Amino acid sequence: MIAHETRFRVRYAETDQMGVVYYANYFIWMEVGRVELCRASGIRYRDMEADDGVRLAVAEATCRYSFPAHYDEEVIVKAWIEEANPRMVRFGYQITSAESGRKLVSGETKHIFCTAQMKPARLPAKYFPLFGIG
């Protein structure tokens, strides 16, 4: 399993009046983790789109909230590929507090490979090793 960790501090704009992270921001953080995982693996989304016409459309997204993150807290977003084949990829995520190590959130997103016209597509074979497709 290829995994990658991204660290950052919770920004004020991501919280509510109580200093607690607004629930939808965790999905944005998952995207940050996913993009950085791909970059670390040698995949750049914009190159896949520009060079090969391949997009990753979100088909499913889940998030399990265990504990809230707060303003100015450093968090770690760990992302990995759960499953992949030439038609889709499923990413797993865990968001933890850098200070305490407490798991805050876990989740998954499933993406379908498609064209710019949102038609299903096969992932070009040159990306198979990077996504762990045998």
Short mmCIF file of N, CA and C in Angstrom, two decimals:
data_model
loop_
_atom_site.label_atom_id
_atom_site.label_comp_id
_atom_site.label_asym_id
_atom_site.label_seq_id
_atom_site.Cartn_x
_atom_site.Cartn_y
_atom_site.Cartn_z
N MET A 1 0.84 -1.18 0.00
CA MET A 1 0.00 0.00 0.00
C MET A 1 0.88 1.24 0.00
N ILE A 2 0.65 2.10 -0.94
CA ILE A 2 1.33 3.39 -0.98
C ILE A 2 0.52 4.34 -0.10
N ALA A 3 1.20 5.03 0.80
CA ALA A 3 0.51 6.01 1.66
C ALA A 3 1.35 7.27 1.73
N HIS A 4 0.69 8.37 2.01
CA HIS A 4 1.38 9.66 2.11
C HIS A 4 0.71 10.49 3.20
N GLU A 5 1.53 11.23 3.95
CA GLU A 5 1.00 12.10 4.99
C GLU A 5 1.25 13.57 4.65
N THR A 6 0.24 14.38 4.87
CA THR A 6 0.31 15.82 4.66
C THR A 6 -0.05 16.49 5.98
N ARG A 7 0.75 17.47 6.40
CA ARG A 7 0.51 18.19 7.66
C ARG A 7 0.18 19.65 7.38
N PHE A 8 -0.72 20.18 8.19
CA PHE A 8 -1.01 21.61 8.14
C PHE A 8 -1.77 22.02 9.39
N ARG A 9 -1.90 23.32 9.60
CA ARG A 9 -2.65 23.85 10.75
C ARG A 9 -4.05 24.23 10.32
N VAL A 10 -4.99 24.00 11.21
CA VAL A 10 -6.38 24.39 10.96
C VAL A 10 -6.43 25.92 10.91
N ARG A 11 -7.01 26.43 9.82
CA ARG A 11 -7.13 27.87 9.63
C ARG A 11 -8.44 28.36 10.24
N TYR A 12 -8.45 29.60 10.65
CA TYR A 12 -9.62 30.20 11.29
C TYR A 12 -10.86 30.08 10.39
N ALA A 13 -10.67 30.31 9.09
CA ALA A 13 -11.78 30.28 8.14
C ALA A 13 -12.43 28.90 8.03
N GLU A 14 -11.77 27.86 8.53
CA GLU A 14 -12.30 26.50 8.45
C GLU A 14 -13.14 26.13 9.67
N THR A 15 -13.27 27.06 10.60
CA THR A 15 -13.96 26.74 11.86
C THR A 15 -15.25 27.55 12.01
N ASP A 16 -16.06 27.09 12.96
CA ASP A 16 -17.27 27.82 13.30
C ASP A 16 -16.96 28.77 14.46
N GLN A 17 -17.97 29.39 15.01
CA GLN A 17 -17.78 30.37 16.07
C GLN A 17 -17.15 29.76 17.33
N MET A 18 -17.28 28.45 17.49
CA MET A 18 -16.72 27.77 18.66
C MET A 18 -15.28 27.32 18.43
N GLY A 19 -14.73 27.61 17.24
CA GLY A 19 -13.37 27.20 16.94
C GLY A 19 -13.25 25.75 16.51
N VAL A 20 -14.39 25.11 16.21
CA VAL A 20 -14.44 23.72 15.78
C VAL A 20 -14.51 23.68 14.26
N VAL A 21 -13.78 22.77 13.65
CA VAL A 21 -13.77 22.66 12.19
C VAL A 21 -15.16 22.28 11.67
N TYR A 22 -15.63 23.04 10.69
CA TYR A 22 -16.90 22.77 10.02
C TYR A 22 -16.79 21.43 9.30
N TYR A 23 -17.81 20.58 9.43
CA TYR A 23 -17.73 19.19 8.99
C TYR A 23 -17.34 18.99 7.53
N ALA A 24 -17.78 19.85 6.62
CA ALA A 24 -17.49 19.67 5.20
C ALA A 24 -16.02 19.90 4.87
N ASN A 25 -15.31 20.61 5.72
CA ASN A 25 -13.89 20.87 5.45
C ASN A 25 -13.05 19.60 5.48
N TYR A 26 -13.51 18.58 6.17
CA TYR A 26 -12.75 17.33 6.20
C TYR A 26 -12.67 16.71 4.80
N PHE A 27 -13.72 16.88 4.00
CA PHE A 27 -13.67 16.39 2.61
C PHE A 27 -12.64 17.17 1.80
N ILE A 28 -12.53 18.46 2.05
CA ILE A 28 -11.51 19.27 1.36
C ILE A 28 -10.13 18.78 1.78
N TRP A 29 -9.95 18.50 3.06
CA TRP A 29 -8.66 18.00 3.53
C TRP A 29 -8.34 16.64 2.91
N MET A 30 -9.35 15.80 2.71
CA MET A 30 -9.13 14.52 2.04
C MET A 30 -8.63 14.75 0.62
N GLU A 31 -9.20 15.74 -0.04
CA GLU A 31 -8.72 16.07 -1.39
C GLU A 31 -7.27 16.51 -1.36
N VAL A 32 -6.90 17.33 -0.40
CA VAL A 32 -5.51 17.76 -0.26
C VAL A 32 -4.62 16.53 -0.09
N GLY A 33 -5.02 15.62 0.79
CA GLY A 33 -4.25 14.39 1.00
C GLY A 33 -4.14 13.54 -0.24
N ARG A 34 -5.25 13.42 -0.98
CA ARG A 34 -5.27 12.62 -2.21
C ARG A 34 -4.35 13.21 -3.27
N VAL A 35 -4.43 14.51 -3.47
CA VAL A 35 -3.59 15.17 -4.48
C VAL A 35 -2.11 15.03 -4.12
N GLU A 36 -1.78 15.19 -2.83
CA GLU A 36 -0.38 15.07 -2.41
C GLU A 36 0.11 13.62 -2.50
N LEU A 37 -0.76 12.65 -2.22
CA LEU A 37 -0.41 11.24 -2.41
C LEU A 37 -0.09 10.99 -3.88
N CYS A 38 -0.94 11.45 -4.76
CA CYS A 38 -0.71 11.26 -6.19
C CYS A 38 0.58 11.94 -6.63
N ARG A 39 0.80 13.15 -6.17
CA ARG A 39 2.03 13.88 -6.53
C ARG A 39 3.27 13.12 -6.06
N ALA A 40 3.23 12.62 -4.83
CA ALA A 40 4.36 11.87 -4.27
C ALA A 40 4.58 10.56 -5.03
N SER A 41 3.52 10.03 -5.66
CA SER A 41 3.62 8.79 -6.43
C SER A 41 3.99 9.03 -7.88
N GLY A 42 4.13 10.30 -8.26
CA GLY A 42 4.50 10.62 -9.64
C GLY A 42 3.33 10.92 -10.55
N ILE A 43 2.15 11.12 -9.97
CA ILE A 43 0.95 11.43 -10.76
C ILE A 43 0.54 12.87 -10.47
N ARG A 44 0.42 13.66 -11.52
CA ARG A 44 -0.11 15.02 -11.35
C ARG A 44 -1.46 15.07 -12.06
N TYR A 45 -2.49 15.41 -11.29
CA TYR A 45 -3.83 15.46 -11.86
C TYR A 45 -3.87 16.27 -13.15
N ARG A 46 -3.28 17.45 -13.09
CA ARG A 46 -3.39 18.33 -14.27
C ARG A 46 -2.72 17.72 -15.49
N ASP A 47 -1.66 16.93 -15.31
CA ASP A 47 -1.03 16.27 -16.45
C ASP A 47 -1.91 15.15 -16.99
N MET A 48 -2.55 14.40 -16.09
CA MET A 48 -3.47 13.35 -16.53
C MET A 48 -4.62 13.95 -17.33
N GLU A 49 -5.10 15.09 -16.88
CA GLU A 49 -6.19 15.75 -17.59
C GLU A 49 -5.72 16.31 -18.93
N ALA A 50 -4.61 17.04 -18.91
CA ALA A 50 -4.13 17.71 -20.13
C ALA A 50 -3.56 16.72 -21.15
N ASP A 51 -2.75 15.78 -20.69
CA ASP A 51 -2.05 14.88 -21.61
C ASP A 51 -2.90 13.69 -22.05
N ASP A 52 -3.75 13.20 -21.17
CA ASP A 52 -4.47 11.97 -21.45
C ASP A 52 -5.99 12.12 -21.45
N GLY A 53 -6.49 13.31 -21.09
CA GLY A 53 -7.93 13.55 -21.09
C GLY A 53 -8.68 12.77 -20.04
N VAL A 54 -7.98 12.32 -18.99
CA VAL A 54 -8.60 11.51 -17.94
C VAL A 54 -8.93 12.38 -16.74
N ARG A 55 -10.16 12.23 -16.24
CA ARG A 55 -10.61 12.91 -15.02
C ARG A 55 -10.95 11.86 -13.98
N LEU A 56 -10.96 12.26 -12.73
CA LEU A 56 -11.39 11.38 -11.64
C LEU A 56 -12.67 11.97 -11.05
N ALA A 57 -13.80 11.42 -11.40
CA ALA A 57 -15.09 11.90 -10.90
C ALA A 57 -15.43 11.17 -9.61
N VAL A 58 -15.82 11.90 -8.59
CA VAL A 58 -16.19 11.29 -7.32
C VAL A 58 -17.54 10.59 -7.50
N ALA A 59 -17.57 9.30 -7.15
CA ALA A 59 -18.80 8.52 -7.23
C ALA A 59 -19.38 8.25 -5.84
N GLU A 60 -18.50 8.17 -4.83
CA GLU A 60 -18.93 7.93 -3.45
C GLU A 60 -17.97 8.65 -2.52
N ALA A 61 -18.48 9.11 -1.40
CA ALA A 61 -17.63 9.73 -0.37
C ALA A 61 -18.23 9.44 0.99
N THR A 62 -17.38 8.97 1.91
CA THR A 62 -17.84 8.72 3.28
C THR A 62 -16.86 9.37 4.25
N CYS A 63 -17.39 9.73 5.41
CA CYS A 63 -16.57 10.35 6.44
C CYS A 63 -17.13 9.95 7.79
N ARG A 64 -16.28 9.43 8.65
CA ARG A 64 -16.68 9.05 10.01
C ARG A 64 -15.96 9.97 10.98
N TYR A 65 -16.74 10.75 11.70
CA TYR A 65 -16.20 11.74 12.63
C TYR A 65 -16.05 11.12 14.02
N SER A 66 -14.84 11.16 14.56
CA SER A 66 -14.59 10.62 15.90
C SER A 66 -14.42 11.73 16.93
N PHE A 67 -13.58 12.72 16.58
CA PHE A 67 -13.34 13.87 17.45
C PHE A 67 -13.16 15.11 16.59
N PRO A 68 -13.51 16.28 17.08
CA PRO A 68 -13.36 17.50 16.28
C PRO A 68 -11.93 18.01 16.28
N ALA A 69 -11.57 18.66 15.20
CA ALA A 69 -10.32 19.43 15.13
C ALA A 69 -10.67 20.87 15.47
N HIS A 70 -9.70 21.60 15.98
CA HIS A 70 -9.93 22.98 16.42
C HIS A 70 -8.96 23.95 15.75
N TYR A 71 -9.35 25.20 15.79
CA TYR A 71 -8.52 26.26 15.23
C TYR A 71 -7.08 26.18 15.76
N ASP A 72 -6.14 26.32 14.86
CA ASP A 72 -4.70 26.36 15.10
C ASP A 72 -4.10 25.01 15.48
N GLU A 73 -4.89 23.97 15.48
CA GLU A 73 -4.38 22.62 15.75
C GLU A 73 -3.66 22.11 14.50
N GLU A 74 -2.53 21.45 14.68
CA GLU A 74 -1.85 20.82 13.54
C GLU A 74 -2.47 19.45 13.33
N VAL A 75 -2.85 19.18 12.08
CA VAL A 75 -3.45 17.90 11.74
C VAL A 75 -2.61 17.19 10.69
N ILE A 76 -2.74 15.87 10.65
CA ILE A 76 -2.06 15.04 9.67
C ILE A 76 -3.13 14.32 8.86
N VAL A 77 -3.08 14.47 7.55
CA VAL A 77 -3.98 13.76 6.66
C VAL A 77 -3.18 12.64 6.01
N LYS A 78 -3.51 11.42 6.35
CA LYS A 78 -2.88 10.26 5.73
C LYS A 78 -3.82 9.75 4.65
N ALA A 79 -3.30 9.57 3.45
CA ALA A 79 -4.10 9.09 2.33
C ALA A 79 -3.40 7.89 1.69
N TRP A 80 -4.19 6.95 1.20
CA TRP A 80 -3.64 5.78 0.54
C TRP A 80 -4.66 5.25 -0.47
N ILE A 81 -4.18 4.37 -1.35
CA ILE A 81 -5.06 3.73 -2.33
C ILE A 81 -5.54 2.42 -1.73
N GLU A 82 -6.85 2.32 -1.53
CA GLU A 82 -7.47 1.10 -1.00
C GLU A 82 -7.60 0.04 -2.09
N GLU A 83 -8.02 0.49 -3.28
CA GLU A 83 -8.34 -0.43 -4.36
C GLU A 83 -8.29 0.35 -5.67
N ALA A 84 -7.84 -0.31 -6.72
CA ALA A 84 -7.82 0.35 -8.03
C ALA A 84 -7.93 -0.69 -9.13
N ASN A 85 -8.58 -0.29 -10.21
CA ASN A 85 -8.60 -1.09 -11.44
C ASN A 85 -8.68 -0.09 -12.59
N PRO A 86 -8.65 -0.54 -13.82
CA PRO A 86 -8.63 0.42 -14.95
C PRO A 86 -9.85 1.33 -15.05
N ARG A 87 -10.90 1.08 -14.28
CA ARG A 87 -12.13 1.88 -14.36
C ARG A 87 -12.35 2.79 -13.15
N MET A 88 -11.74 2.45 -11.99
CA MET A 88 -11.99 3.24 -10.80
C MET A 88 -10.85 3.10 -9.81
N VAL A 89 -10.85 4.04 -8.84
CA VAL A 89 -9.88 4.00 -7.74
C VAL A 89 -10.60 4.41 -6.46
N ARG A 90 -10.26 3.71 -5.36
CA ARG A 90 -10.83 4.03 -4.05
C ARG A 90 -9.68 4.44 -3.13
N PHE A 91 -9.79 5.63 -2.56
CA PHE A 91 -8.78 6.15 -1.64
C PHE A 91 -9.30 6.03 -0.21
N GLY A 92 -8.39 5.75 0.72
CA GLY A 92 -8.70 5.76 2.14
C GLY A 92 -8.01 6.93 2.81
N TYR A 93 -8.58 7.41 3.91
CA TYR A 93 -8.03 8.58 4.61
C TYR A 93 -8.14 8.40 6.12
N GLN A 94 -7.17 8.94 6.81
CA GLN A 94 -7.27 9.09 8.26
C GLN A 94 -6.69 10.45 8.61
N ILE A 95 -7.44 11.21 9.38
CA ILE A 95 -6.99 12.53 9.82
C ILE A 95 -6.79 12.44 11.33
N THR A 96 -5.58 12.81 11.76
CA THR A 96 -5.24 12.73 13.17
C THR A 96 -4.71 14.07 13.68
N SER A 97 -4.74 14.22 14.99
CA SER A 97 -4.12 15.37 15.63
C SER A 97 -2.62 15.11 15.71
N ALA A 98 -1.81 16.04 15.22
CA ALA A 98 -0.36 15.86 15.24
C ALA A 98 0.16 15.85 16.68
N GLU A 99 -0.47 16.61 17.54
CA GLU A 99 0.00 16.73 18.93
C GLU A 99 -0.33 15.48 19.75
N SER A 100 -1.57 15.04 19.70
CA SER A 100 -1.99 13.92 20.56
C SER A 100 -1.96 12.57 19.87
N GLY A 101 -1.96 12.57 18.53
CA GLY A 101 -2.05 11.32 17.78
C GLY A 101 -3.46 10.76 17.72
N ARG A 102 -4.42 11.46 18.30
CA ARG A 102 -5.82 11.02 18.33
C ARG A 102 -6.41 11.03 16.93
N LYS A 103 -7.10 9.94 16.58
CA LYS A 103 -7.79 9.88 15.29
C LYS A 103 -9.01 10.78 15.36
N LEU A 104 -9.09 11.71 14.41
CA LEU A 104 -10.21 12.64 14.36
C LEU A 104 -11.28 12.16 13.38
N VAL A 105 -10.83 11.72 12.21
CA VAL A 105 -11.74 11.37 11.12
C VAL A 105 -11.14 10.23 10.32
N SER A 106 -12.00 9.37 9.79
CA SER A 106 -11.58 8.39 8.78
C SER A 106 -12.60 8.47 7.64
N GLY A 107 -12.16 8.11 6.44
CA GLY A 107 -13.07 8.20 5.31
C GLY A 107 -12.55 7.52 4.08
N GLU A 108 -13.37 7.53 3.05
CA GLU A 108 -13.03 6.96 1.74
C GLU A 108 -13.69 7.80 0.65
N THR A 109 -13.05 7.81 -0.50
CA THR A 109 -13.69 8.34 -1.70
C THR A 109 -13.44 7.35 -2.83
N LYS A 110 -14.47 7.13 -3.63
CA LYS A 110 -14.37 6.28 -4.81
C LYS A 110 -14.49 7.18 -6.03
N HIS A 111 -13.58 7.01 -6.98
CA HIS A 111 -13.54 7.84 -8.18
C HIS A 111 -13.63 6.96 -9.41
N ILE A 112 -14.40 7.41 -10.36
CA ILE A 112 -14.52 6.73 -11.65
C ILE A 112 -13.66 7.51 -12.65
N PHE A 113 -12.85 6.81 -13.42
CA PHE A 113 -12.09 7.48 -14.49
C PHE A 113 -13.06 7.82 -15.61
N CYS A 114 -12.97 9.06 -16.10
CA CYS A 114 -13.87 9.49 -17.16
C CYS A 114 -13.19 10.53 -18.05
N THR A 115 -13.87 10.87 -19.14
CA THR A 115 -13.39 11.87 -20.08
C THR A 115 -13.85 13.25 -19.63
N ALA A 116 -13.41 14.27 -20.34
CA ALA A 116 -13.85 15.64 -20.05
C ALA A 116 -15.35 15.79 -20.26
N GLN A 117 -15.94 14.92 -21.07
CA GLN A 117 -17.38 14.95 -21.33
C GLN A 117 -18.13 14.09 -20.31
N MET A 118 -17.44 13.63 -19.25
CA MET A 118 -18.01 12.82 -18.17
C MET A 118 -18.50 11.45 -18.64
N LYS A 119 -17.86 10.91 -19.67
CA LYS A 119 -18.15 9.56 -20.13
C LYS A 119 -17.14 8.62 -19.47
N PRO A 120 -17.54 7.44 -19.04
CA PRO A 120 -16.60 6.50 -18.43
C PRO A 120 -15.42 6.23 -19.36
N ALA A 121 -14.24 6.08 -18.77
CA ALA A 121 -13.02 5.84 -19.55
C ALA A 121 -12.13 4.85 -18.80
N ARG A 122 -11.21 4.26 -19.55
CA ARG A 122 -10.21 3.38 -18.94
C ARG A 122 -8.97 4.22 -18.64
N LEU A 123 -8.37 3.93 -17.53
CA LEU A 123 -7.11 4.57 -17.17
C LEU A 123 -6.03 4.10 -18.13
N PRO A 124 -5.24 5.01 -18.73
CA PRO A 124 -4.15 4.57 -19.60
C PRO A 124 -3.17 3.67 -18.84
N ALA A 125 -2.68 2.63 -19.51
CA ALA A 125 -1.82 1.62 -18.89
C ALA A 125 -0.57 2.22 -18.26
N LYS A 126 -0.09 3.35 -18.76
CA LYS A 126 1.13 3.94 -18.19
C LYS A 126 0.95 4.33 -16.72
N TYR A 127 -0.31 4.50 -16.26
CA TYR A 127 -0.58 4.86 -14.87
C TYR A 127 -0.80 3.65 -13.96
N PHE A 128 -0.93 2.46 -14.54
CA PHE A 128 -1.22 1.27 -13.73
C PHE A 128 -0.26 1.09 -12.56
N PRO A 129 1.06 1.13 -12.79
CA PRO A 129 1.97 0.91 -11.66
C PRO A 129 1.81 1.95 -10.55
N LEU A 130 1.51 3.19 -10.93
CA LEU A 130 1.38 4.25 -9.95
C LEU A 130 0.14 4.09 -9.09
N PHE A 131 -0.90 3.44 -9.64
CA PHE A 131 -2.12 3.19 -8.90
C PHE A 131 -2.14 1.78 -8.30
N GLY A 132 -1.07 1.03 -8.51
CA GLY A 132 -0.98 -0.32 -7.97
C GLY A 132 -1.84 -1.33 -8.70
N ILE A 133 -2.08 -1.08 -9.99
CA ILE A 133 -2.88 -2.00 -10.81
C ILE A 133 -1.92 -2.97 -11.48
N GLY A 134 -2.15 -4.26 -11.28
CA GLY A 134 -1.24 -5.30 -11.79
C GLY A 134 -1.46 -5.71 -13.19
#
